[in-house]
Coordinates of C-alpha atoms in Angstrom, one line a residue:
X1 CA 82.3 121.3 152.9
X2 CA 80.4 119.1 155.8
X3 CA 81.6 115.6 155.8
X4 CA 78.7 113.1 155.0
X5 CA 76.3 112.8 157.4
X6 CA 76.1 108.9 157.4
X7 CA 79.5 107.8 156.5
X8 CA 82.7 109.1 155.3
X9 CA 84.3 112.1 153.9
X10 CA 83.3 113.7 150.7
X11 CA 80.4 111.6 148.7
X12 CA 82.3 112.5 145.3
X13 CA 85.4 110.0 146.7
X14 CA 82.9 107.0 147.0
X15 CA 83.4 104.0 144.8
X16 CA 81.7 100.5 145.0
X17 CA 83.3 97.2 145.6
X18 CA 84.7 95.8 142.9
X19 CA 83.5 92.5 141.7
X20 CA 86.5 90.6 142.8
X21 CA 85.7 91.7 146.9
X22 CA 82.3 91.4 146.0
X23 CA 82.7 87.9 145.1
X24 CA 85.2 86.9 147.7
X25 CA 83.2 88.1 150.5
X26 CA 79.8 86.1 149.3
X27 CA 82.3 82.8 148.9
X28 CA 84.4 83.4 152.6
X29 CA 82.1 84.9 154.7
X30 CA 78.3 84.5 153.4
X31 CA 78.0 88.7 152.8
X32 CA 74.3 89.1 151.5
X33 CA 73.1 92.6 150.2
X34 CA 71.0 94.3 152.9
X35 CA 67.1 94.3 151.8
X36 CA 66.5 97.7 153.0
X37 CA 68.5 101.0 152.7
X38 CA 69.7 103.6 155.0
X39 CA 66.9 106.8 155.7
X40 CA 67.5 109.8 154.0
X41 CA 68.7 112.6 156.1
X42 CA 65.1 114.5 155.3
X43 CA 63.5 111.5 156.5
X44 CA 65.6 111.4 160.0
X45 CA 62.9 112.9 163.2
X46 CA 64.7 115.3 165.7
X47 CA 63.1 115.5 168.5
X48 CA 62.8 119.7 169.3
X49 CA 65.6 121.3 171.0
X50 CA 65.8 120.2 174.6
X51 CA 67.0 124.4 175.9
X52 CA 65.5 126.3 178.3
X53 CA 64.6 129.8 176.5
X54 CA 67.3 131.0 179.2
X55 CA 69.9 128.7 178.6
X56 CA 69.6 129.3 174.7
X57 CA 69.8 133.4 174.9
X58 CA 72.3 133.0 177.7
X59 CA 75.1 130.9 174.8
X60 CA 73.6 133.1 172.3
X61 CA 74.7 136.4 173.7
X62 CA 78.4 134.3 174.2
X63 CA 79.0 134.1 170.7
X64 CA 77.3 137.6 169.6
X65 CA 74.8 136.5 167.1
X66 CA 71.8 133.6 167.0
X67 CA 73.5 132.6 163.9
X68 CA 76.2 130.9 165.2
X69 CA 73.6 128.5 167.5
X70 CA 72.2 126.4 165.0
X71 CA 69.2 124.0 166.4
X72 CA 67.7 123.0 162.9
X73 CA 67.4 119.5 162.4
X74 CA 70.0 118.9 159.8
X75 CA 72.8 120.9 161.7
X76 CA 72.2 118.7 164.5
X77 CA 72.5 115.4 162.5
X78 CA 75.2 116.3 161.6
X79 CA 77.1 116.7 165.1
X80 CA 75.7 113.6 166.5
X81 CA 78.1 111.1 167.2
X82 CA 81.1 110.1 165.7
X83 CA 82.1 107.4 162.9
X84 CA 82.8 104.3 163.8
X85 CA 80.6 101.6 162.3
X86 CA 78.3 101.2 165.2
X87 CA 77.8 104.8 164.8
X88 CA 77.1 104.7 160.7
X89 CA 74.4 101.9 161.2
X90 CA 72.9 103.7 163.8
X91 CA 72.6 106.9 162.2
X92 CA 71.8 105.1 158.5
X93 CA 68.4 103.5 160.7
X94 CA 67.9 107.2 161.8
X95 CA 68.5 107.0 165.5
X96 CA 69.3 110.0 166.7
X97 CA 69.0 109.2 170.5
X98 CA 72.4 111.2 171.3
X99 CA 71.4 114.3 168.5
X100 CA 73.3 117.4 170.5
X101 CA 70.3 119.9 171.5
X102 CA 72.0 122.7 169.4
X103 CA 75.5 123.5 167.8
X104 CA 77.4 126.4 169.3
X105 CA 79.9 128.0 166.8
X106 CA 82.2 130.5 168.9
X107 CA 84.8 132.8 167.4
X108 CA 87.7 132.5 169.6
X109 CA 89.3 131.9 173.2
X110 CA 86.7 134.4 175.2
X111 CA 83.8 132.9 173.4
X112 CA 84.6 129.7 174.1
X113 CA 85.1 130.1 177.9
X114 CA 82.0 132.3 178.2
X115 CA 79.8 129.3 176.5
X116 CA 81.9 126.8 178.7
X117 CA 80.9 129.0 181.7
X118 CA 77.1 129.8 180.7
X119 CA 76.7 126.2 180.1
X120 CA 77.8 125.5 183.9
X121 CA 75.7 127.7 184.7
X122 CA 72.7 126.3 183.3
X123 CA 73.4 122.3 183.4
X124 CA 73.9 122.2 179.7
X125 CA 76.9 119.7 178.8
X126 CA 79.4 120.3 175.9
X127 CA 80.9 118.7 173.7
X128 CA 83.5 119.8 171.7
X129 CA 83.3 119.0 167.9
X130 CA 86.8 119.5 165.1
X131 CA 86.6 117.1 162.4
X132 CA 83.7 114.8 164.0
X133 CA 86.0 111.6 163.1
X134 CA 85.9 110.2 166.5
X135 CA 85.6 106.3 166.4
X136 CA 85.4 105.5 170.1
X137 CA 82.5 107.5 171.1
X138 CA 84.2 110.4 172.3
X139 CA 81.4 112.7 170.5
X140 CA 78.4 110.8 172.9
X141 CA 78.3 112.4 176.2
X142 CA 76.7 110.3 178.9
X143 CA 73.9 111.3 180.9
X144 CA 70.3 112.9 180.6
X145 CA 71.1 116.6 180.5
X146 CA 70.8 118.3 177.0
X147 CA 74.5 119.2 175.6
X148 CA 75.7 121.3 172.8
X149 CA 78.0 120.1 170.4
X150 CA 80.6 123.1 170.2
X151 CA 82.0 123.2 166.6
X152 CA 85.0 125.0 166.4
X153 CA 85.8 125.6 162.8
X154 CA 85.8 129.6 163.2
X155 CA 88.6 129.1 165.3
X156 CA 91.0 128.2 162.3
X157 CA 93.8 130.6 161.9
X158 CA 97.6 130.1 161.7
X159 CA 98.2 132.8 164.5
X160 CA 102.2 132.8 164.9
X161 CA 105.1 131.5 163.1
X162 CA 108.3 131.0 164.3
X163 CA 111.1 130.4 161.5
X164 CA 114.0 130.5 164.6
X165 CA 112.5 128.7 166.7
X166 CA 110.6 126.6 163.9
X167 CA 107.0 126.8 165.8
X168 CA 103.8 127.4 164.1
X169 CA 100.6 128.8 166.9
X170 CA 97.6 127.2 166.0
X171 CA 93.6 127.2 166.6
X172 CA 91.8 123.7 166.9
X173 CA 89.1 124.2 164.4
X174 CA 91.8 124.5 161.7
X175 CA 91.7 121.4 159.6
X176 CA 95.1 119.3 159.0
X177 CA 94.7 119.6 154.7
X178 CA 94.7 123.5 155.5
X179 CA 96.6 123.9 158.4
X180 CA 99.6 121.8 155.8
X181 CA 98.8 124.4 152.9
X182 CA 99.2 126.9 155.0
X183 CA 103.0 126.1 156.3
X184 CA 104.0 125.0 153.3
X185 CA 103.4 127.9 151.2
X186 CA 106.2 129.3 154.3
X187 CA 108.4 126.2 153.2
X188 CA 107.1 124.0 156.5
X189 CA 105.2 120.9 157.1
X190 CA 103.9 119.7 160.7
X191 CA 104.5 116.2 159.4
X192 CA 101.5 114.8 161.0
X193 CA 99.5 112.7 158.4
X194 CA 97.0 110.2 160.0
X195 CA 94.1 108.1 157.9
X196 CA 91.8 110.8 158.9
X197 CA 94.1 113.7 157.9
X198 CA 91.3 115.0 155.0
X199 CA 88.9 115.7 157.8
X200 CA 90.6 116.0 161.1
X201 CA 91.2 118.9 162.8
X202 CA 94.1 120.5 165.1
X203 CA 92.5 119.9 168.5
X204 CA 91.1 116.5 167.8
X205 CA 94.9 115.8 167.3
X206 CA 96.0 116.9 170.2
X207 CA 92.7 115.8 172.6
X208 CA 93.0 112.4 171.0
X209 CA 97.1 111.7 171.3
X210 CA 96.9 111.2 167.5
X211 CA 99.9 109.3 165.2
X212 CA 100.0 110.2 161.7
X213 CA 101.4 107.4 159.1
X214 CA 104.4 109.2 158.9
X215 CA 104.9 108.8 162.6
X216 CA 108.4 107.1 162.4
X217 CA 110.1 109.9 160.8
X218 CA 108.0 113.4 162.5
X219 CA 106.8 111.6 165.7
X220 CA 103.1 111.7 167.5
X221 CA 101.2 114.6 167.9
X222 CA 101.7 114.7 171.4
X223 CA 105.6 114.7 170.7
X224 CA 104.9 117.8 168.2
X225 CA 103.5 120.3 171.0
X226 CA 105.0 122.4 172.9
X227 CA 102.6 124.5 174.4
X228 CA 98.6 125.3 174.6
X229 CA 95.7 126.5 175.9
X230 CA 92.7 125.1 178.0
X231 CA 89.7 126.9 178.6
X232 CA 87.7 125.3 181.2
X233 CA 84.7 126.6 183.4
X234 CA 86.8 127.6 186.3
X235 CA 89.0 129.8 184.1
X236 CA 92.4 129.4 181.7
X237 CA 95.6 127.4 181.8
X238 CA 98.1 128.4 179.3
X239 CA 101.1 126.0 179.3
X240 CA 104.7 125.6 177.6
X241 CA 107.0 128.8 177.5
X242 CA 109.8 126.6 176.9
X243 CA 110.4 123.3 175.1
X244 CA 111.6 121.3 178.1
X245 CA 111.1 122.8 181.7
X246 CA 111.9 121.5 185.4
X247 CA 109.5 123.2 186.5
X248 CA 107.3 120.2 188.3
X249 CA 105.0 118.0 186.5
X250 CA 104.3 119.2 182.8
X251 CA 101.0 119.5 183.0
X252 CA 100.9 120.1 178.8
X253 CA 100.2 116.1 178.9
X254 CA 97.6 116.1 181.8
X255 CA 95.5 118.4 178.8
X256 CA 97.0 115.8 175.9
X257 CA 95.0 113.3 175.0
X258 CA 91.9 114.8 177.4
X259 CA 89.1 114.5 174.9
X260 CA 87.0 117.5 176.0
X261 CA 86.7 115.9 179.8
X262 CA 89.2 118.7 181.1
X263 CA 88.5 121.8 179.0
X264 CA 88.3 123.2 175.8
X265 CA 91.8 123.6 173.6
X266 CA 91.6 127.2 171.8
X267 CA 95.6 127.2 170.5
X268 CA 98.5 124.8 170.1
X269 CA 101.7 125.8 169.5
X270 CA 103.7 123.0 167.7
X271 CA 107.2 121.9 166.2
X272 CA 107.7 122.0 162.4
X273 CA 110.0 120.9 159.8
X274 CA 111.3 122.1 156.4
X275 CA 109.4 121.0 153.9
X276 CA 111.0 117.6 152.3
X277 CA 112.3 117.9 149.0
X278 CA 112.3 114.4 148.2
X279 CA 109.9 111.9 149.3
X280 CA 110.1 108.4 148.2
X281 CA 108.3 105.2 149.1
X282 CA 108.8 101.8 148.0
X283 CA 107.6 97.9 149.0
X284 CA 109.2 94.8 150.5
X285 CA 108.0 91.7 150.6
X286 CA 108.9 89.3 153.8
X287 CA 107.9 85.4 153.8
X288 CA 106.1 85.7 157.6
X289 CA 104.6 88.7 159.7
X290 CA 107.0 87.5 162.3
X291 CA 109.9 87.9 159.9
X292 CA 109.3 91.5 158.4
X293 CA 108.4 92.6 162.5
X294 CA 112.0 91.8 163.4
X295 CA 113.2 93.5 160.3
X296 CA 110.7 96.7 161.5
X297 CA 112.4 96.2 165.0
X298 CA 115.7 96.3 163.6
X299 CA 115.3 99.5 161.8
X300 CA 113.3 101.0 165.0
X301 CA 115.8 100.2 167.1
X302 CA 119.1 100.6 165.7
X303 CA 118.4 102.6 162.6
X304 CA 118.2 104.1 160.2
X305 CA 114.9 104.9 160.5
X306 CA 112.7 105.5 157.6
X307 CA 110.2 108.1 157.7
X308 CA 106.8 105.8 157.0
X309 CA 107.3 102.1 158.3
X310 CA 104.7 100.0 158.4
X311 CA 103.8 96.0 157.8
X312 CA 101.1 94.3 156.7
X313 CA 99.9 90.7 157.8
X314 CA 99.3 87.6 155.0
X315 CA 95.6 88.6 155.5
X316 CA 96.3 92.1 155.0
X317 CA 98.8 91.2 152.2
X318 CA 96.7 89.0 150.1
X319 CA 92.9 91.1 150.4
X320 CA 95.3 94.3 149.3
X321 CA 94.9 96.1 152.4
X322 CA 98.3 97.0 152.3
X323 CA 97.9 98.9 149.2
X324 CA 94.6 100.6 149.3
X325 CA 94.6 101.4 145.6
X326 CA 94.3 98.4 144.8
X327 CA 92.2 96.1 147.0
X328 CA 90.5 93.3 145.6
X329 CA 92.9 93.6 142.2
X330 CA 94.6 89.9 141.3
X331 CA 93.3 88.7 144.0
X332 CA 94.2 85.1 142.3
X333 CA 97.8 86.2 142.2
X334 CA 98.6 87.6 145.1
X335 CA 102.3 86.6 146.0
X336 CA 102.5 84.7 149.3
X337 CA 104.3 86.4 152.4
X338 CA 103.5 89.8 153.9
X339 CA 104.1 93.9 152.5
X340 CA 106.2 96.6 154.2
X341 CA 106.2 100.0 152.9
X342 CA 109.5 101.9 153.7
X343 CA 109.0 105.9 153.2
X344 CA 111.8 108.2 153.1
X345 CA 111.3 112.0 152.9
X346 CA 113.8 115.1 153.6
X347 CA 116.8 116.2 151.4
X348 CA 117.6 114.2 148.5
X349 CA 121.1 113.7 150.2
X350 CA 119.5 112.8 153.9
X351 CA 117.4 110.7 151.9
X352 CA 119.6 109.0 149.5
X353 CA 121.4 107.7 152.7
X354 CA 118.9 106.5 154.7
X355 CA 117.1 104.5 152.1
X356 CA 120.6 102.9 150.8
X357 CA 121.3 102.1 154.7
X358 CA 117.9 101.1 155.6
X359 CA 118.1 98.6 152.6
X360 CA 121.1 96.8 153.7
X361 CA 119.4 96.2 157.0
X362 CA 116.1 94.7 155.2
X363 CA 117.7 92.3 152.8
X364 CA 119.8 91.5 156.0
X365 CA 116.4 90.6 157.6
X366 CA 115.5 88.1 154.8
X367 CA 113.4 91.2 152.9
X368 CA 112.7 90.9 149.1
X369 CA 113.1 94.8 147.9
X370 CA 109.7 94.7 145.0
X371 CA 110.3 98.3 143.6
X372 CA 108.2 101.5 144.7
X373 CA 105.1 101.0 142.7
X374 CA 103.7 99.3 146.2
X375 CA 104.8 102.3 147.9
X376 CA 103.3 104.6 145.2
X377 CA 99.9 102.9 145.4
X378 CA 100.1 103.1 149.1
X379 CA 100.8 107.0 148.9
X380 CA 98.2 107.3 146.4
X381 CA 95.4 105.3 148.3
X382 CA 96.6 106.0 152.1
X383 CA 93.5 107.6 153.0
X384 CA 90.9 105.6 150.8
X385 CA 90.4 102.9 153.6
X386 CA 87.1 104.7 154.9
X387 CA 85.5 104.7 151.8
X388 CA 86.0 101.5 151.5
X389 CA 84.2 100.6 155.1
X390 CA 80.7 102.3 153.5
X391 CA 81.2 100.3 150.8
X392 CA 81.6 97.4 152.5
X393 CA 78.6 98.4 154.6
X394 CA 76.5 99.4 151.7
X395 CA 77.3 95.9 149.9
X396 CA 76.1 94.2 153.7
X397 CA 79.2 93.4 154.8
X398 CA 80.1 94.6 158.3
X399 CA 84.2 96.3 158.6
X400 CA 85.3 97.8 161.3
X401 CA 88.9 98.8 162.9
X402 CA 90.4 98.5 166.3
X403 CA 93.9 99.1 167.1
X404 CA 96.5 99.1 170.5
X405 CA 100.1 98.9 171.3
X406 CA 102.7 97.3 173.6
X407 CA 106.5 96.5 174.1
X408 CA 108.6 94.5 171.2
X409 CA 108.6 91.5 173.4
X410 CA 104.5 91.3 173.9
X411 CA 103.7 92.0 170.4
X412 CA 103.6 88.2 169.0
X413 CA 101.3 87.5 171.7
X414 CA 98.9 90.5 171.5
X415 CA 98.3 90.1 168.1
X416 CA 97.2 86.2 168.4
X417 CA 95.1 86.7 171.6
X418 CA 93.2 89.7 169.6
X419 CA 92.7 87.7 166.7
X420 CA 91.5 84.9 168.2
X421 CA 89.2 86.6 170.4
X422 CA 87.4 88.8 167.4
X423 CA 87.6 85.2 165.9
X424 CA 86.0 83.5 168.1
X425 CA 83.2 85.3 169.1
X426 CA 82.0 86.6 165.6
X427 CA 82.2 82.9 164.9
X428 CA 80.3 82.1 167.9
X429 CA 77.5 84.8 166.9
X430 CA 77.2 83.5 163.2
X431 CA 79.5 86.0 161.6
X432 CA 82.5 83.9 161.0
X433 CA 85.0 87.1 160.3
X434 CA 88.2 88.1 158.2
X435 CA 90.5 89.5 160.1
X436 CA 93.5 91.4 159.2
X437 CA 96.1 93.3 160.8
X438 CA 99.3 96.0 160.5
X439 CA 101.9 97.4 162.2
X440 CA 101.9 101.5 161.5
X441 CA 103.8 102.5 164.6
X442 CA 107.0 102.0 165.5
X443 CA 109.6 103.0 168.5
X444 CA 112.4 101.8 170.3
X445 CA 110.7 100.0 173.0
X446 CA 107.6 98.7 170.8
X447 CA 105.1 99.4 167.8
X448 CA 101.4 99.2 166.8
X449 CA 98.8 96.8 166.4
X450 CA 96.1 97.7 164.0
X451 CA 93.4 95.0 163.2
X452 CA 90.6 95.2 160.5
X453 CA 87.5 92.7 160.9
X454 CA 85.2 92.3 158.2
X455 CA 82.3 90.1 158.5
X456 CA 78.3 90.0 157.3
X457 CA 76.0 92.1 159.3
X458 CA 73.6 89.9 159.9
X459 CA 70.5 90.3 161.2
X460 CA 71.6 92.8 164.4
X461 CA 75.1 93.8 163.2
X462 CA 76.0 96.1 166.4
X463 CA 74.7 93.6 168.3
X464 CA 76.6 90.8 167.2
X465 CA 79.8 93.7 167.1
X466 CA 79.7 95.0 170.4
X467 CA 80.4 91.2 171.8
X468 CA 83.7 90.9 170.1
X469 CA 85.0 94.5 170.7
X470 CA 84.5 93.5 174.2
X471 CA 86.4 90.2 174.1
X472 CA 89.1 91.7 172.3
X473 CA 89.5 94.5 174.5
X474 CA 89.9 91.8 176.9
X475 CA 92.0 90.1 175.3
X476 CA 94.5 93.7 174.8
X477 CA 94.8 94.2 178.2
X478 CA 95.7 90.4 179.6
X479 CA 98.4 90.4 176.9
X480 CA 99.9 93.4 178.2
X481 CA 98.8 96.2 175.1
X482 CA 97.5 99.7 175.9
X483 CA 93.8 100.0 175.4
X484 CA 94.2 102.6 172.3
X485 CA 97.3 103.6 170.8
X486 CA 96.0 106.3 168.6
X487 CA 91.9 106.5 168.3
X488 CA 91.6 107.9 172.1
X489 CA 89.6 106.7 174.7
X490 CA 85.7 108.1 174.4
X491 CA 83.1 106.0 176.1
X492 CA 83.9 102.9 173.9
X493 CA 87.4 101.9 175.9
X494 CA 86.9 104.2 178.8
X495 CA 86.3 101.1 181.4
X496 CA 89.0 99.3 179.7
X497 CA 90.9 102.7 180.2
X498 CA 90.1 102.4 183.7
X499 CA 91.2 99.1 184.2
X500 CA 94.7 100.2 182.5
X501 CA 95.7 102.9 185.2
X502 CA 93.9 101.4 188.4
X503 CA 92.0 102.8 190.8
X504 CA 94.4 105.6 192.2
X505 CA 94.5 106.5 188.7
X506 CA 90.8 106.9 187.9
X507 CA 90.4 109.0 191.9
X508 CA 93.3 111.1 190.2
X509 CA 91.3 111.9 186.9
X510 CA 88.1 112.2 188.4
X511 CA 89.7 114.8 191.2
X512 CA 91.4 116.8 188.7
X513 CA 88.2 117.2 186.5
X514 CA 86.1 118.1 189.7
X515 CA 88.7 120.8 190.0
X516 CA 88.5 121.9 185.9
X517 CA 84.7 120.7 185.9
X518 CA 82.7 121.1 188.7
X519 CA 79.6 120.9 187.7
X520 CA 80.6 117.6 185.1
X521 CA 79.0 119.4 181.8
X522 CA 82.2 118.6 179.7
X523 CA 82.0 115.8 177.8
X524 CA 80.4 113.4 180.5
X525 CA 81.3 110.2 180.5
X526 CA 84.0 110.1 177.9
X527 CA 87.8 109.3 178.7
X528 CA 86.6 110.1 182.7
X529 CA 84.8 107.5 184.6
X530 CA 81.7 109.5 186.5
X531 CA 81.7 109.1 190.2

């Protein structure tokens, strides 16, 4: 099944607002239903496709068949840019300025380094497409040169399995709800469960650096693999024979988090675990944000650590964010303070321990232990939140998410500078916001910030958007945050990317890609600053 083509997921999983959100949103923030509604996909004008007849038999005879280069309109639609909000308005008015001028559907490694060379060849950019759930603009190439989007979903196999070594070898198009049936049916899980884990796919994972919710227990992505692929124009790298290597700089994390500016990924091999027999989640309740991030601090730092660990602010708290089955629900009766949901998964014995040791360590920290029907709901609803941005778009309310990182002792700071600057300049535009927050990841050293700003549209809602996301990137870096923690780089942070690793950083990327790239047809403009 394709995702829908102007908003989230599977159109069976949409729900409206309930009349409580409905409500509060008219009384907080002036949300107004939207007098006119989105064009239908049939409606949508695609301009024809852009390829010279050479260019287009030349990637044809790459993957064997015309078949698998689709250039109707609807296929295209489909692949043209990512999801974040700006990009759902945009596609819901029918712009289709960045529409790919076909979709390339190869079969495997050699097919995807003989379209990545053809398309050299020719001028034709790439990019490459898993789950299309970018949010940063990672699937909008810069430029004026045509570019294919290069869908990868034939390359979906489990190729190896490794019960010694507990590896599993896998290709990028496979998707993260199959790629889990699939080792678990072998008594394994990869662990690796993000909000976008429905449509997600193994390369976006590993191009994008991502963090699944259960980050605190199976670790990033990026900490998952141990070896890969890269098919570029100028030929192959294969990389990781060994876990941990001397051998000079590991170049497995120059090709981590690349987005499609380096090369193509075609295999990943990656850690697994045993299948948990026991997974339990449950709620506490602390009286301030500050309070229950000490307590996550505690826990992060000292132990023991729980598998899922995350905190909600009051915002968060009292809108219901924390429990995504349940948002807008008693709104009146909300309980002051702020949620944490503590998940434990493994052997009942492992996690029978941890939880009992963990709890001493929250009550310690001035926690109030509220039973695991919070952590239940949260389970139940952890990947509802993107339904409930179309909602909120289709009932005229503007919702989107931004989120960064930093050390323990920058935190407090990072997360009032970013709220005041979303604050204040929504305010200033006339879209007074709600904005709400949550830590999801947390290590040693530091954690996440993840922030959620709801507003009305208005009359220009990118416009008044754009703005803010600018202030509060801003805002990330002079408090000492990392421009993305999770959602990657794309074209939306890649000058605030910049910024974060200098100058000699930036000559560094853009020599290595005019090594990989020479010619600059992959991905241009994302992640890579163009010379």
């Amino acid at each position: 099944m394709d995702m829908l083509w102007s908003g989230w997921g599977d159109p069976a999983k949409a729900a409206p607002l309930p009349d409580a959100v409905t409500g509060l949103l008219r009384d907080l923030l002036g949300v107004t239903p939207r007098g006119s509604g989105s064009a239908s996909l049939e409606e949508i004008a695609v301009p024809p496709c852009p390829l010279t007849d050479a260019a287009r038999v030349a990637i044809t005879g790459c993957v064997g068949d015309a078949v698998h280069v689709r250039t109707d309109a609807e296929s295209r639609i489909r692949h043209t840019r990512g999801k974040s909000t700006p990009d759902l308005l945009r596609i819901r008015t029918g712009d289709v300025a960045d529409v790919p001028a076909a979709v390339v559907l190869p079969a495997g490694h050699d097919e995807v380094a003989a379209v990545l060379g053809t398309c050299a060849e020719h001028g034709v950019a790439v990019v490459p497409f898993g789950g299309g759930t970018s949010v940063v603009g990672g699937l909008a190439p810069e430029g004026k040169r045509p570019f294919v989007a290069l869908d990868l979903r034939r390359l979906d196999a489990l190729l190896a399995l490794d019960d010694v070594s507990r590896t599993a070898t896998l290709q990028p198009g496979l998707r993260a709800p199959e790629c889990e049936r699939l080792l678990n049916e072998r008594g394994w899980t990869l662990g690796h469960f993000p909000q976008s884990f429905e449509w997600a796919s193994i390369g976006g994972f590993a191009a994008a650096r991502s963090s699944g919710q259960a980050s605190a227990g199976y670790g990033r992505f990026d900490e998952m693999v141990l070896g890969l692929t890269l098919a570029t124009p100028e030929g192959t790298l294969e990389l990781g024979r060994a876990p941990r290597s001397a051998a000079g700089p590991d170049l497995r994390q120059l090709v981590l988090g690349s987005e499609g500016a380096l090369g193509v990924i075609t295999s990943v091999t990656v850690r697994i675990r045993p299948l948990p027999t026991t997974r339990v989640y449950e709620g506490w309740r602390f009286a301030s944000f500050e309070a229950g991030a000490a307590a996550l601090r505690r826990l992060a730092q000292d132990g023991p650590r729980p598998t899922v660990l995350r905190l909600s602010d009051e915002t968060e708290t009292f809108v219901g964010l924390a429990q995504p089955d349940r948002i807008g629900s008693d709104l009146t009766r909300q309980s002051a303070g702020c949620m944490a949901i503590a998940g434990y998964e493994g052997t009942a014995e492992d996690t029978a321990d941890r939880r009992a040791r963990a709890r001493e360590v929250l009550l310690a920290c001035g926690g109030e232990y509220v039973g695991e029907e919070p952590g239940d709901r949260w389970t139940h609803g952890r990947y509802n939140a993107p339904y409930l941005r179309d909602a909120l778009l289709d009932a005229g309310a503007f919702a989107e998410t931004l989120e960064t990182a930093a050390f323990w002792s920058a935190l407090p700071e990072l997360y009032e500078q970013v709220r005041q600057a979303l604050t204040t300049t929504l305010t200033g535009a006339g879209t007074p916001p709600l904005v709400m927050c949550h830590i999801s990841h947390v290590y040693e050293n530091g954690a996440s910030l993840y922030f959620t700003v709801v507003a009305a549209q208005g009359e220009d809602p990118v416009a008044h958007w754009l703005p803010a996301k600018r202030a509060a990137n801003d805002a990330i870096l002079a408090a000492g945050g990392t421009i993305s923690h999770h959602h990657g780089v794309g074209t939306d942070h890649r000058d605030w990317y910049a910024r974060e690793i200098g100058p000699a950083g930036v000559r560094i990327l853009q020599a290595l890609k005019a090594e990989l790239d020479p010619s600059g047809v992959l991905n241009p403009g994302v992640l890579v600053p163009v010379r």
